[in-house]
């Protein structure tokens, strides 16, 4: 398939009008129609119903649209990034981080984006999934890292990035700090700090085991929870991928296995600026261990 | 001492063994017939055309650009179908072995695969390739070059049955593939030489690539 055919088709999807779409693409209508027909031949059937006053996508057209839109954007983004690098274009990269998801995993990728585009400004927004989803749909965020147990609307593309396991965070002087491995049985008498913004591992543990655990609500970010752990208010279950600092000790939590999958999400069909597009591609291209 | 088979001979022998399966052969013939009928080769960027500049993530997670690579000399741009493809494996092996000569001729090689999730790195490390393997995420550069096609039914059925999940490997459920085209791009960004064939078992022989670099 040709880039121009795909561009014409996507323009037609947006206008549902052959005359207007051909005008927007700066080609004559016969040339435009021929290109659409060639794309239909290649894809194996009509992409549109052509009626006198009504142009509508066929089922094949509807199926292919998001994929072809992604391919067109990828073609344009690969060129736009090269151009942005040459022209030192400034851009912003706005990333949402779901509850308890840190930036240490993606930091090296951001380093690569800023190497190529030194003028880029990076913003993080840490919040619950529904707020981040609304922000993405409202164009206030380019993309977000979210746990896979949240409800994602169909308009969001999602790519699994990595799986993360919970570590048990205790003060250095804690009796468990010297243990190589900790299980649920070891913490039955402990106060466990839990909060919606910290990944929900504590609540998950209570659900899985059915134990009556001593849960203490702490509705802050991971940084505040770590302060409370250091001050001896309780212990916490947080993603092992967070940075914990010197004040507390992360221990391996082995039973039950508390893991969650983290997805990269972005609004389907919305073109991203070169910084955001290259970040998404860098994330998708690699494997995270 | 018996002569070492050329890559083309190895590909021919692999094709012959695959074609013994009637189902494989039917799926293979379907691709050739479809792409020939559609005039697929006519839409690929021709010699003399400018290859659009691009930047893509490399196997190691760097952003690598065509223009940057061209500042050191001609670039051989090779499209691969993926880490799973036995014909691509033979070609990667042959290119890895010939890479010293490609470099000696003053060129570098960018290998593009549509696969994501670390498969570009897997492909590179398996063959100990010294050249860049780039992830052409969502087929962007392949589409710009005109080398991407939608996989016909029989072949898709075979891929599906073998457990190869393209939606997962590509992060995109388009079920497309590039033809394994080769472009030699001159430092001015123009295509000096190309090898294109609708038959994915036919590839540019490294010796021909090296000879063509000499003409740039």
mmCIF file of N, CA, C and O in Angstrom, chain A residues 5 15 132 173 235 255:
data_model
loop_
_atom_site.group_PDB
_atom_site.id
_atom_site.type_symbol
_atom_site.label_atom_id
_atom_site.label_comp_id
_atom_site.label_asym_id
_atom_site.label_seq_id
_atom_site.Cartn_x
_atom_site.Cartn_y
_atom_site.Cartn_z
ATOM 1 N N UNK A 5 -2.227 6.672 -0.505
ATOM 2 C CA UNK A 5 -3.534 5.986 -0.447
ATOM 3 C C UNK A 5 -4.056 5.969 0.988
ATOM 4 O O UNK A 5 -5.234 6.207 1.234
ATOM 5 N N UNK A 15 -13.940 13.004 6.781
ATOM 6 C CA UNK A 15 -14.894 13.916 6.116
ATOM 7 C C UNK A 15 -16.143 13.177 5.625
ATOM 8 O O UNK A 15 -17.200 13.790 5.487
ATOM 9 N N UNK A 132 -6.421 10.210 35.085
ATOM 10 C CA UNK A 132 -5.413 10.216 34.007
ATOM 11 C C UNK A 132 -6.069 9.933 32.661
ATOM 12 O O UNK A 132 -5.694 10.519 31.639
ATOM 13 N N UNK A 173 15.416 -0.815 61.478
ATOM 14 C CA UNK A 173 15.511 -1.482 62.780
ATOM 15 C C UNK A 173 14.434 -2.570 62.946
ATOM 16 O O UNK A 173 14.401 -3.253 63.964
ATOM 17 N N UNK A 235 4.322 -0.674 58.184
ATOM 18 C CA UNK A 235 5.120 -1.138 57.043
ATOM 19 C C UNK A 235 4.255 -0.994 55.792
ATOM 20 O O UNK A 235 3.047 -0.752 55.899
ATOM 21 N N UNK A 255 5.240 -14.600 49.302
ATOM 22 C CA UNK A 255 3.999 -15.366 49.300
ATOM 23 C C UNK A 255 2.869 -14.628 49.994
ATOM 24 O O UNK A 255 3.048 -14.203 51.147
#
